[in-house]
PDB file of C-alpha atoms in Angstrom:
ATOM      1  CA  MET A   1      -0.007  -0.020  -0.038  1.00 56.00           C
ATOM      2  CA  LYS A   2       1.384   3.366  -1.048  1.00 55.00           C
ATOM      3  CA  LYS A   3       2.208   5.540   2.016  1.00 75.00           C
ATOM      4  CA  ILE A   4       1.175   9.188   1.972  1.00 80.00           C
ATOM      5  CA  ILE A   5       2.044  11.436   4.950  1.00 89.00           C
ATOM      6  CA  LEU A   6      -1.207  12.600   6.617  1.00 93.00           C
ATOM      7  CA  THR A   7      -1.192  16.399   6.586  1.00 93.00           C
ATOM      8  CA  SER A   8      -3.526  18.743   8.440  1.00 92.00           C
ATOM      9  CA  GLU A   9      -5.225  19.658   5.141  1.00 94.00           C
ATOM     10  CA  LYS A  10      -6.009  15.993   4.432  1.00 95.00           C
ATOM     11  CA  LEU A  11      -7.318  15.507   8.006  1.00 95.00           C
ATOM     12  CA  LYS A  12      -9.526  18.588   7.600  1.00 95.00           C
ATOM     13  CA  ALA A  13     -10.790  17.437   4.192  1.00 96.00           C
ATOM     14  CA  ALA A  14     -11.620  14.004   5.678  1.00 97.00           C
ATOM     15  CA  ARG A  15     -13.576  15.449   8.621  1.00 97.00           C
ATOM     16  CA  LYS A  16     -15.551  17.547   6.187  1.00 96.00           C
ATOM     17  CA  ARG A  17     -16.182  14.647   3.882  1.00 97.00           C
ATOM     18  CA  LEU A  18     -17.270  12.401   6.723  1.00 97.00           C
ATOM     19  CA  LEU A  19     -19.807  15.011   7.931  1.00 96.00           C
ATOM     20  CA  GLN A  20     -21.151  15.443   4.408  1.00 97.00           C
ATOM     21  CA  MET A  21     -21.511  11.682   3.924  1.00 97.00           C
ATOM     22  CA  HIS A  22     -23.523  11.367   7.204  1.00 96.00           C
ATOM     23  CA  PHE A  23     -25.585  14.433   6.522  1.00 96.00           C
ATOM     24  CA  GLU A  24     -26.574  13.292   2.993  1.00 96.00           C
ATOM     25  CA  SER A  25     -27.494   9.832   4.195  1.00 95.00           C
ATOM     26  CA  GLY A  26     -29.303  11.103   7.362  1.00 94.00           C
ATOM     27  CA  VAL A  27     -27.245   8.750   9.623  1.00 91.00           C
ATOM     28  CA  GLY A  28     -25.948   9.328  13.121  1.00 91.00           C
ATOM     29  CA  HIS A  29     -22.956   7.830  15.001  1.00 92.00           C
ATOM     30  CA  ILE A  30     -20.996  10.984  13.973  1.00 94.00           C
ATOM     31  CA  GLY A  31     -19.413  11.644  17.448  1.00 94.00           C
ATOM     32  CA  GLY A  32     -17.716   8.313  17.667  1.00 95.00           C
ATOM     33  CA  ASN A  33     -16.538   8.538  14.049  1.00 96.00           C
ATOM     34  CA  LEU A  34     -14.892  11.866  14.746  1.00 97.00           C
ATOM     35  CA  SER A  35     -13.175  10.502  17.871  1.00 97.00           C
ATOM     36  CA  ALA A  36     -11.662   7.676  15.937  1.00 97.00           C
ATOM     37  CA  LEU A  37     -10.993   9.328  12.616  1.00 98.00           C
ATOM     38  CA  ASP A  38      -7.456  10.817  13.394  1.00 98.00           C
ATOM     39  CA  SER A  39      -5.932   7.465  14.337  1.00 98.00           C
ATOM     40  CA  MET A  40      -7.601   5.586  11.441  1.00 98.00           C
ATOM     41  CA  LEU A  41      -6.223   8.178   8.954  1.00 98.00           C
ATOM     42  CA  VAL A  42      -2.701   7.826  10.316  1.00 97.00           C
ATOM     43  CA  ILE A  43      -2.931   4.003  10.132  1.00 97.00           C
ATOM     44  CA  PHE A  44      -4.224   3.892   6.534  1.00 97.00           C
ATOM     45  CA  HIS A  45      -1.981   6.701   5.212  1.00 96.00           C
ATOM     46  CA  GLU A  46       1.246   5.844   6.903  1.00 96.00           C
ATOM     47  CA  TYR A  47       1.370   2.397   8.521  1.00 96.00           C
ATOM     48  CA  LEU A  48      -0.415  -0.465   6.806  1.00 96.00           C
ATOM     49  CA  GLU A  49       1.749  -2.580   4.490  1.00 94.00           C
ATOM     50  CA  ALA A  50       0.167  -4.696   1.648  1.00 94.00           C
ATOM     51  CA  ASP A  51      -0.375  -7.869   3.820  1.00 96.00           C
ATOM     52  CA  ASP A  52      -1.266  -6.077   7.055  1.00 97.00           C
ATOM     53  CA  LYS A  53      -4.863  -6.145   8.237  1.00 98.00           C
ATOM     54  CA  PHE A  54      -6.955  -3.526   9.995  1.00 98.00           C
ATOM     55  CA  ILE A  55     -10.039  -4.599  11.835  1.00 98.00           C
ATOM     56  CA  LEU A  56     -12.608  -2.103  13.028  1.00 98.00           C
ATOM     57  CA  SER A  57     -14.216  -3.764  16.044  1.00 97.00           C
ATOM     58  CA  LYS A  58     -16.346  -0.735  16.898  1.00 96.00           C
ATOM     59  CA  GLY A  59     -18.324  -1.245  13.652  1.00 94.00           C
ATOM     60  CA  HIS A  60     -20.662   1.734  14.274  1.00 93.00           C
ATOM     61  CA  SER A  61     -17.655   3.857  13.241  1.00 95.00           C
ATOM     62  CA  ALA A  62     -17.835   2.549   9.684  1.00 97.00           C
ATOM     63  CA  GLY A  63     -18.133   6.164   8.451  1.00 97.00           C
ATOM     64  CA  ALA A  64     -14.608   6.892   9.635  1.00 98.00           C
ATOM     65  CA  LEU A  65     -13.369   3.745   7.987  1.00 98.00           C
ATOM     66  CA  TYR A  66     -14.965   4.573   4.659  1.00 98.00           C
ATOM     67  CA  THR A  67     -13.656   8.154   4.781  1.00 98.00           C
ATOM     68  CA  SER A  68     -10.125   6.940   5.554  1.00 98.00           C
ATOM     69  CA  LEU A  69     -10.298   4.656   2.509  1.00 97.00           C
ATOM     70  CA  TRP A  70     -11.653   7.658   0.484  1.00 98.00           C
ATOM     71  CA  SER A  71      -8.711   9.730   1.874  1.00 97.00           C
ATOM     72  CA  ILE A  72      -6.088   7.273   0.422  1.00 96.00           C
ATOM     73  CA  GLY A  73      -7.935   7.039  -2.923  1.00 95.00           C
ATOM     74  CA  ARG A  74      -9.433   3.492  -2.410  1.00 96.00           C
ATOM     75  CA  LEU A  75     -13.010   4.800  -2.439  1.00 97.00           C
ATOM     76  CA  GLN A  76     -14.460   7.581  -4.550  1.00 97.00           C
ATOM     77  CA  ASP A  77     -17.007  10.307  -3.910  1.00 97.00           C
ATOM     78  CA  ALA A  78     -19.531   8.277  -5.894  1.00 97.00           C
ATOM     79  CA  ASP A  79     -18.942   5.381  -3.424  1.00 96.00           C
ATOM     80  CA  LEU A  80     -19.564   7.591  -0.415  1.00 97.00           C
ATOM     81  CA  LYS A  81     -22.851   8.834  -1.870  1.00 96.00           C
ATOM     82  CA  LEU A  82     -24.079   5.236  -1.491  1.00 96.00           C
ATOM     83  CA  PHE A  83     -23.431   5.172   2.234  1.00 96.00           C
ATOM     84  CA  HIS A  84     -26.301   3.435   4.096  1.00 94.00           C
ATOM     85  CA  LYS A  85     -28.415   3.071   0.962  1.00 92.00           C
ATOM     86  CA  ASP A  86     -30.187  -0.107  -0.168  1.00 89.00           C
ATOM     87  CA  ASP A  87     -27.862  -2.719  -1.777  1.00 87.00           C
ATOM     88  CA  THR A  88     -24.807  -0.648  -0.991  1.00 93.00           C
ATOM     89  CA  LEU A  89     -21.394  -1.991  -0.022  1.00 93.00           C
ATOM     90  CA  LEU A  90     -21.040   0.863   2.425  1.00 96.00           C
ATOM     91  CA  ALA A  91     -23.412  -0.278   5.066  1.00 93.00           C
ATOM     92  CA  GLY A  92     -23.894   1.259   8.507  1.00 93.00           C
ATOM     93  CA  HIS A  93     -21.481  -1.411   9.774  1.00 94.00           C
ATOM     94  CA  PRO A  94     -18.568  -2.713   7.689  1.00 93.00           C
ATOM     95  CA  PRO A  95     -19.566  -5.292   5.054  1.00 91.00           C
ATOM     96  CA  ALA A  96     -18.575  -8.978   5.007  1.00 86.00           C
ATOM     97  CA  LYS A  97     -17.134  -8.817   1.437  1.00 86.00           C
ATOM     98  CA  GLY A  98     -16.638  -6.559  -1.468  1.00 91.00           C
ATOM     99  CA  ILE A  99     -13.927  -4.227  -0.040  1.00 95.00           C
ATOM    100  CA  ALA A 100     -10.428  -5.718   0.156  1.00 94.00           C
ATOM    101  CA  GLU A 101      -9.373  -3.544   3.052  1.00 95.00           C
ATOM    102  CA  ILE A 102     -12.306  -4.753   5.224  1.00 96.00           C
ATOM    103  CA  PRO A 103     -11.576  -8.430   6.068  1.00 95.00           C
ATOM    104  CA  PHE A 104     -14.603  -8.999   8.382  1.00 95.00           C
ATOM    105  CA  ALA A 105     -18.150  -7.779   8.947  1.00 94.00           C
ATOM    106  CA  THR A 106     -18.094  -6.122  12.444  1.00 94.00           C
ATOM    107  CA  GLY A 107     -20.560  -4.263  14.512  1.00 85.00           C
ATOM    108  CA  SER A 108     -21.736  -6.533  17.241  1.00 86.00           C
ATOM    109  CA  LEU A 109     -19.396  -5.147  19.891  1.00 90.00           C
ATOM    110  CA  GLY A 110     -16.851  -7.411  21.517  1.00 90.00           C
ATOM    111  CA  HIS A 111     -16.073  -9.643  18.488  1.00 94.00           C
ATOM    112  CA  GLY A 112     -13.478  -7.728  16.607  1.00 97.00           C
ATOM    113  CA  LEU A 113     -10.577  -8.440  18.879  1.00 97.00           C
ATOM    114  CA  SER A 114     -11.238 -12.128  18.660  1.00 98.00           C
ATOM    115  CA  LEU A 115     -11.127 -11.887  14.780  1.00 97.00           C
ATOM    116  CA  ALA A 116      -7.889  -9.841  15.045  1.00 98.00           C
ATOM    117  CA  ALA A 117      -6.333 -12.419  17.492  1.00 98.00           C
ATOM    118  CA  GLY A 118      -7.090 -15.279  15.119  1.00 98.00           C
ATOM    119  CA  THR A 119      -5.726 -13.418  12.155  1.00 98.00           C
ATOM    120  CA  ALA A 120      -2.505 -12.578  13.917  1.00 98.00           C
ATOM    121  CA  LEU A 121      -2.059 -16.193  15.100  1.00 98.00           C
ATOM    122  CA  GLY A 122      -2.661 -17.317  11.479  1.00 98.00           C
ATOM    123  CA  PHE A 123       0.132 -14.946  10.326  1.00 98.00           C
ATOM    124  CA  LYS A 124       2.568 -16.405  12.949  1.00 97.00           C
ATOM    125  CA  LEU A 125       1.799 -19.932  11.953  1.00 98.00           C
ATOM    126  CA  LYS A 126       2.583 -19.052   8.277  1.00 98.00           C
ATOM    127  CA  ASN A 127       5.762 -17.309   9.357  1.00 98.00           C
ATOM    128  CA  SER A 128       4.391 -14.130   7.921  1.00 98.00           C
ATOM    129  CA  ALA A 129       5.715 -10.729   9.005  1.00 96.00           C
ATOM    130  CA  ALA A 130       2.284  -9.132   8.503  1.00 97.00           C
ATOM    131  CA  GLN A 131       0.799  -7.110  11.366  1.00 97.00           C
ATOM    132  CA  VAL A 132      -2.750  -6.759  12.631  1.00 98.00           C
ATOM    133  CA  ILE A 133      -4.196  -3.533  14.045  1.00 98.00           C
ATOM    134  CA  CYS A 134      -7.650  -3.632  15.763  1.00 98.00           C
ATOM    135  CA  LEU A 135      -9.588  -0.557  16.863  1.00 98.00           C
ATOM    136  CA  THR A 136     -12.001  -1.051  19.744  1.00 98.00           C
ATOM    137  CA  SER A 137     -14.203   1.280  21.549  1.00 96.00           C
ATOM    138  CA  ASP A 138     -13.821   1.870  25.386  1.00 96.00           C
ATOM    139  CA  GLY A 139     -17.371   0.577  25.932  1.00 94.00           C
ATOM    140  CA  GLU A 140     -16.391  -2.716  24.283  1.00 95.00           C
ATOM    141  CA  TRP A 141     -14.179  -3.464  27.280  1.00 96.00           C
ATOM    142  CA  GLN A 142     -17.273  -4.155  29.270  1.00 95.00           C
ATOM    143  CA  GLU A 143     -17.800  -7.212  26.993  1.00 95.00           C
ATOM    144  CA  GLY A 144     -16.584 -10.520  28.349  1.00 96.00           C
ATOM    145  CA  SER A 145     -15.591 -11.747  24.955  1.00 97.00           C
ATOM    146  CA  THR A 146     -13.066  -8.952  24.608  1.00 97.00           C
ATOM    147  CA  TRP A 147     -11.339 -10.063  27.780  1.00 97.00           C
ATOM    148  CA  GLU A 148     -11.285 -13.695  26.511  1.00 97.00           C
ATOM    149  CA  ALA A 149      -9.539 -12.436  23.390  1.00 98.00           C
ATOM    150  CA  LEU A 150      -7.070 -10.469  25.524  1.00 97.00           C
ATOM    151  CA  ILE A 151      -6.198 -13.632  27.409  1.00 97.00           C
ATOM    152  CA  PHE A 152      -5.829 -15.639  24.309  1.00 97.00           C
ATOM    153  CA  SER A 153      -3.580 -12.919  22.658  1.00 97.00           C
ATOM    154  CA  CYS A 154      -1.371 -12.828  25.682  1.00 96.00           C
ATOM    155  CA  HIS A 155      -1.135 -16.609  25.970  1.00 96.00           C
ATOM    156  CA  GLN A 156      -0.226 -16.933  22.206  1.00 97.00           C
ATOM    157  CA  LYS A 157       2.372 -14.078  22.609  1.00 96.00           C
ATOM    158  CA  LEU A 158       0.942 -12.280  19.665  1.00 98.00           C
ATOM    159  CA  ASN A 159       3.672  -9.580  19.186  1.00 97.00           C
ATOM    160  CA  ASN A 160       2.233  -8.892  15.765  1.00 98.00           C
ATOM    161  CA  LEU A 161      -1.090  -7.619  17.117  1.00 98.00           C
ATOM    162  CA  THR A 162      -1.809  -3.987  18.188  1.00 98.00           C
ATOM    163  CA  VAL A 163      -5.086  -2.897  19.754  1.00 98.00           C
ATOM    164  CA  LEU A 164      -6.193   0.658  19.840  1.00 98.00           C
ATOM    165  CA  VAL A 165      -8.826   1.791  22.336  1.00 98.00           C
ATOM    166  CA  ASP A 166     -10.903   4.849  21.296  1.00 98.00           C
ATOM    167  CA  HIS A 167     -11.336   6.050  24.867  1.00 97.00           C
ATOM    168  CA  ASN A 168     -13.855   8.925  24.557  1.00 95.00           C
ATOM    169  CA  ASN A 169     -15.724   8.042  27.801  1.00 93.00           C
ATOM    170  CA  LEU A 170     -19.120   8.034  26.185  1.00 92.00           C
ATOM    171  CA  GLN A 171     -21.256   5.151  25.050  1.00 89.00           C
ATOM    172  CA  GLY A 172     -24.836   4.786  23.766  1.00 84.00           C
ATOM    173  CA  PHE A 173     -26.603   5.262  27.092  1.00 83.00           C
ATOM    174  CA  GLY A 174     -24.212   7.513  29.046  1.00 87.00           C
ATOM    175  CA  SER A 175     -20.662   7.692  30.194  1.00 93.00           C
ATOM    176  CA  THR A 176     -18.591   4.529  30.351  1.00 93.00           C
ATOM    177  CA  THR A 177     -17.820   5.234  34.025  1.00 92.00           C
ATOM    178  CA  ASP A 178     -21.555   5.523  35.000  1.00 92.00           C
ATOM    179  CA  THR A 179     -22.558   2.573  32.855  1.00 93.00           C
ATOM    180  CA  ALA A 180     -20.004  -0.070  34.082  1.00 92.00           C
ATOM    181  CA  SER A 181     -16.769   1.581  35.193  1.00 92.00           C
ATOM    182  CA  MET A 182     -13.502   0.015  34.100  1.00 91.00           C
ATOM    183  CA  ALA A 183     -11.497   3.003  35.164  1.00 93.00           C
ATOM    184  CA  PRO A 184      -8.573   3.229  35.096  1.00 95.00           C
ATOM    185  CA  LEU A 185      -8.527   0.993  32.049  1.00 95.00           C
ATOM    186  CA  TRP A 186      -4.782   1.073  31.549  1.00 95.00           C
ATOM    187  CA  LYS A 187      -4.339  -0.324  35.081  1.00 94.00           C
ATOM    188  CA  LYS A 188      -6.609  -3.321  34.246  1.00 95.00           C
ATOM    189  CA  PHE A 189      -4.502  -4.097  31.257  1.00 95.00           C
ATOM    190  CA  GLN A 190      -1.266  -3.936  33.227  1.00 92.00           C
ATOM    191  CA  GLY A 191      -2.449  -7.104  35.083  1.00 91.00           C
ATOM    192  CA  PHE A 192      -1.734  -9.029  31.905  1.00 92.00           C
ATOM    193  CA  ASP A 193       1.523  -9.546  30.023  1.00 86.00           C
ATOM    194  CA  VAL A 194       0.823  -6.719  27.746  1.00 94.00           C
ATOM    195  CA  GLU A 195       2.454  -3.466  26.618  1.00 95.00           C
ATOM    196  CA  VAL A 196       0.315  -0.489  27.511  1.00 97.00           C
ATOM    197  CA  GLN A 197       0.546   3.109  26.350  1.00 97.00           C
ATOM    198  CA  VAL A 198      -1.817   5.939  27.004  1.00 98.00           C
ATOM    199  CA  ILE A 199      -1.592   8.843  24.489  1.00 98.00           C
ATOM    200  CA  ASP A 200      -3.574  11.783  23.102  1.00 98.00           C
ATOM    201  CA  GLY A 201      -5.655  10.201  20.388  1.00 98.00           C
ATOM    202  CA  HIS A 202      -5.812  13.456  18.420  1.00 97.00           C
ATOM    203  CA  ASP A 203      -1.998  14.164  18.501  1.00 97.00           C
ATOM    204  CA  LEU A 204      -0.854  12.838  15.189  1.00 97.00           C
ATOM    205  CA  ASP A 205       2.790  12.690  16.176  1.00 96.00           C
ATOM    206  CA  ALA A 206       1.889  10.811  19.442  1.00 97.00           C
ATOM    207  CA  ILE A 207      -0.095   8.258  17.358  1.00 97.00           C
ATOM    208  CA  ARG A 208       2.851   7.839  14.931  1.00 96.00           C
ATOM    209  CA  ALA A 209       5.359   7.412  17.818  1.00 96.00           C
ATOM    210  CA  ALA A 210       3.206   4.820  19.598  1.00 97.00           C
ATOM    211  CA  LEU A 211       2.831   2.850  16.366  1.00 96.00           C
ATOM    212  CA  SER A 212       6.422   3.166  15.356  1.00 93.00           C
ATOM    213  CA  GLY A 213       7.909   1.899  18.606  1.00 83.00           C
ATOM    214  CA  GLU A 214       9.599  -1.554  18.635  1.00 87.00           C
ATOM    215  CA  GLN A 215       6.988  -4.199  19.419  1.00 92.00           C
ATOM    216  CA  THR A 216       8.093  -7.197  21.429  1.00 92.00           C
ATOM    217  CA  ARG A 217       4.743  -8.172  22.965  1.00 94.00           C
ATOM    218  CA  PHE A 218       1.046  -7.865  22.324  1.00 96.00           C
ATOM    219  CA  ARG A 219       0.299  -4.165  22.841  1.00 97.00           C
ATOM    220  CA  ILE A 220      -2.524  -1.954  23.577  1.00 98.00           C
ATOM    221  CA  ILE A 221      -2.562   1.812  22.812  1.00 98.00           C
ATOM    222  CA  ILE A 222      -5.268   3.694  24.692  1.00 98.00           C
ATOM    223  CA  LEU A 223      -6.277   6.815  22.687  1.00 98.00           C
ATOM    224  CA  LYS A 224      -7.615   9.574  24.885  1.00 98.00           C
ATOM    225  CA  THR A 225     -10.133  11.038  22.509  1.00 98.00           C
ATOM    226  CA  ILE A 226     -13.087  13.478  22.396  1.00 97.00           C
ATOM    227  CA  LYS A 227     -16.464  12.383  21.082  1.00 95.00           C
ATOM    228  CA  GLY A 228     -17.394  14.755  18.286  1.00 94.00           C
ATOM    229  CA  ARG A 229     -13.823  16.021  17.853  1.00 95.00           C
ATOM    230  CA  GLY A 230     -13.504  19.167  15.713  1.00 92.00           C
ATOM    231  CA  VAL A 231     -17.080  20.307  15.880  1.00 93.00           C
ATOM    232  CA  SER A 232     -17.474  22.349  19.108  1.00 94.00           C
ATOM    233  CA  PHE A 233     -21.249  21.845  19.610  1.00 94.00           C
ATOM    234  CA  MET A 234     -20.727  18.084  19.271  1.00 93.00           C
ATOM    235  CA  GLU A 235     -17.743  17.599  21.486  1.00 95.00           C
ATOM    236  CA  HIS A 236     -18.306  15.554  24.645  1.00 93.00           C
ATOM    237  CA  ARG A 237     -22.025  15.376  23.769  1.00 91.00           C
ATOM    238  CA  MET A 238     -23.985  12.219  24.285  1.00 84.00           C
ATOM    239  CA  ASP A 239     -26.463  13.135  21.526  1.00 84.00           C
ATOM    240  CA  SER A 240     -23.624  12.903  18.967  1.00 83.00           C
ATOM    241  CA  HIS A 241     -23.562   9.139  19.536  1.00 82.00           C
ATOM    242  CA  TYR A 242     -26.843   8.420  17.702  1.00 83.00           C
ATOM    243  CA  LEU A 243     -28.345  11.550  16.246  1.00 86.00           C
ATOM    244  CA  PRO A 244     -27.853  12.682  12.536  1.00 91.00           C
ATOM    245  CA  LEU A 245     -27.036  16.253  11.669  1.00 93.00           C
ATOM    246  CA  THR A 246     -29.836  18.705  10.927  1.00 94.00           C
ATOM    247  CA  GLU A 247     -29.356  21.046   7.936  1.00 95.00           C
ATOM    248  CA  ASN A 248     -28.540  23.921  10.312  1.00 95.00           C
ATOM    249  CA  GLN A 249     -26.097  21.791  12.228  1.00 95.00           C
ATOM    250  CA  PHE A 250     -24.433  20.667   9.064  1.00 95.00           C
ATOM    251  CA  ARG A 251     -23.974  24.258   7.975  1.00 96.00           C
ATOM    252  CA  MET A 252     -22.545  25.325  11.296  1.00 94.00           C
ATOM    253  CA  ALA A 253     -20.149  22.383  11.427  1.00 94.00           C
ATOM    254  CA  SER A 254     -18.927  22.983   7.885  1.00 93.00           C
ATOM    255  CA  GLU A 255     -18.322  26.657   8.643  1.00 93.00           C
ATOM    256  CA  GLU A 256     -16.390  25.803  11.759  1.00 93.00           C
ATOM    257  CA  LEU A 257     -14.160  23.318   9.951  1.00 90.00           C
ATOM    258  CA  ASP A 258     -13.572  25.820   7.069  1.00 87.00           C
ATOM    259  CA  SER A 259     -12.334  28.356   9.671  1.00 85.00           C
ATOM    260  CA  LEU A 260      -9.671  26.116  11.134  1.00 78.00           C
TER     261      LEU A 260
END
């Protein structure tokens, strides 16, 4: 995969395109897409090699995934216009087939890490140098299956697997702390044989540094993020989890991004 340095201009264009896509389709889940977009753009622009796999476990952020593929030229504007339409490949959650960069259908939370662990083990058994990167939400760590996959990954010493946690502190029905607190999440991970980093999930250089470091063990990178990042009236807002943009909100968000 050809690597292209992610610039602030490309990041701004991707944010605007993501908002346009969601507005035109009348679909929500924008806040969690904006919290995860920066890391996904860095991964697709700068890190994935041809045989590597990226698995989006938090499937409701499919919009950020499609926008990242658009940003590197794998999807076109005409493709994004079909987002969430009947018979489209660009469903509300990633599709099971049809897009080479999307190896699995995901969306039922708590399953993506198991798929990533199995893929990483398969690479090791084949003596492949390919890497696997899996992006989870923070709410997913309330799922038992995610912890089972963590135990498996540690036991199998999957040093070719990196898990990112989009830690924006909000889930569908409230804050992650009020719903079923796992705080501090990094401390829970430290109880396992796993490398843990906590970084600013909107600092592109911090993301690059975390992904570039030598990997000797299964590793988890906790991204401290902001739901609705980049649009002031959406940031830290619960209603940005599900609700689509109104015409007036789309206009205000576009003007704000244009002024950056």
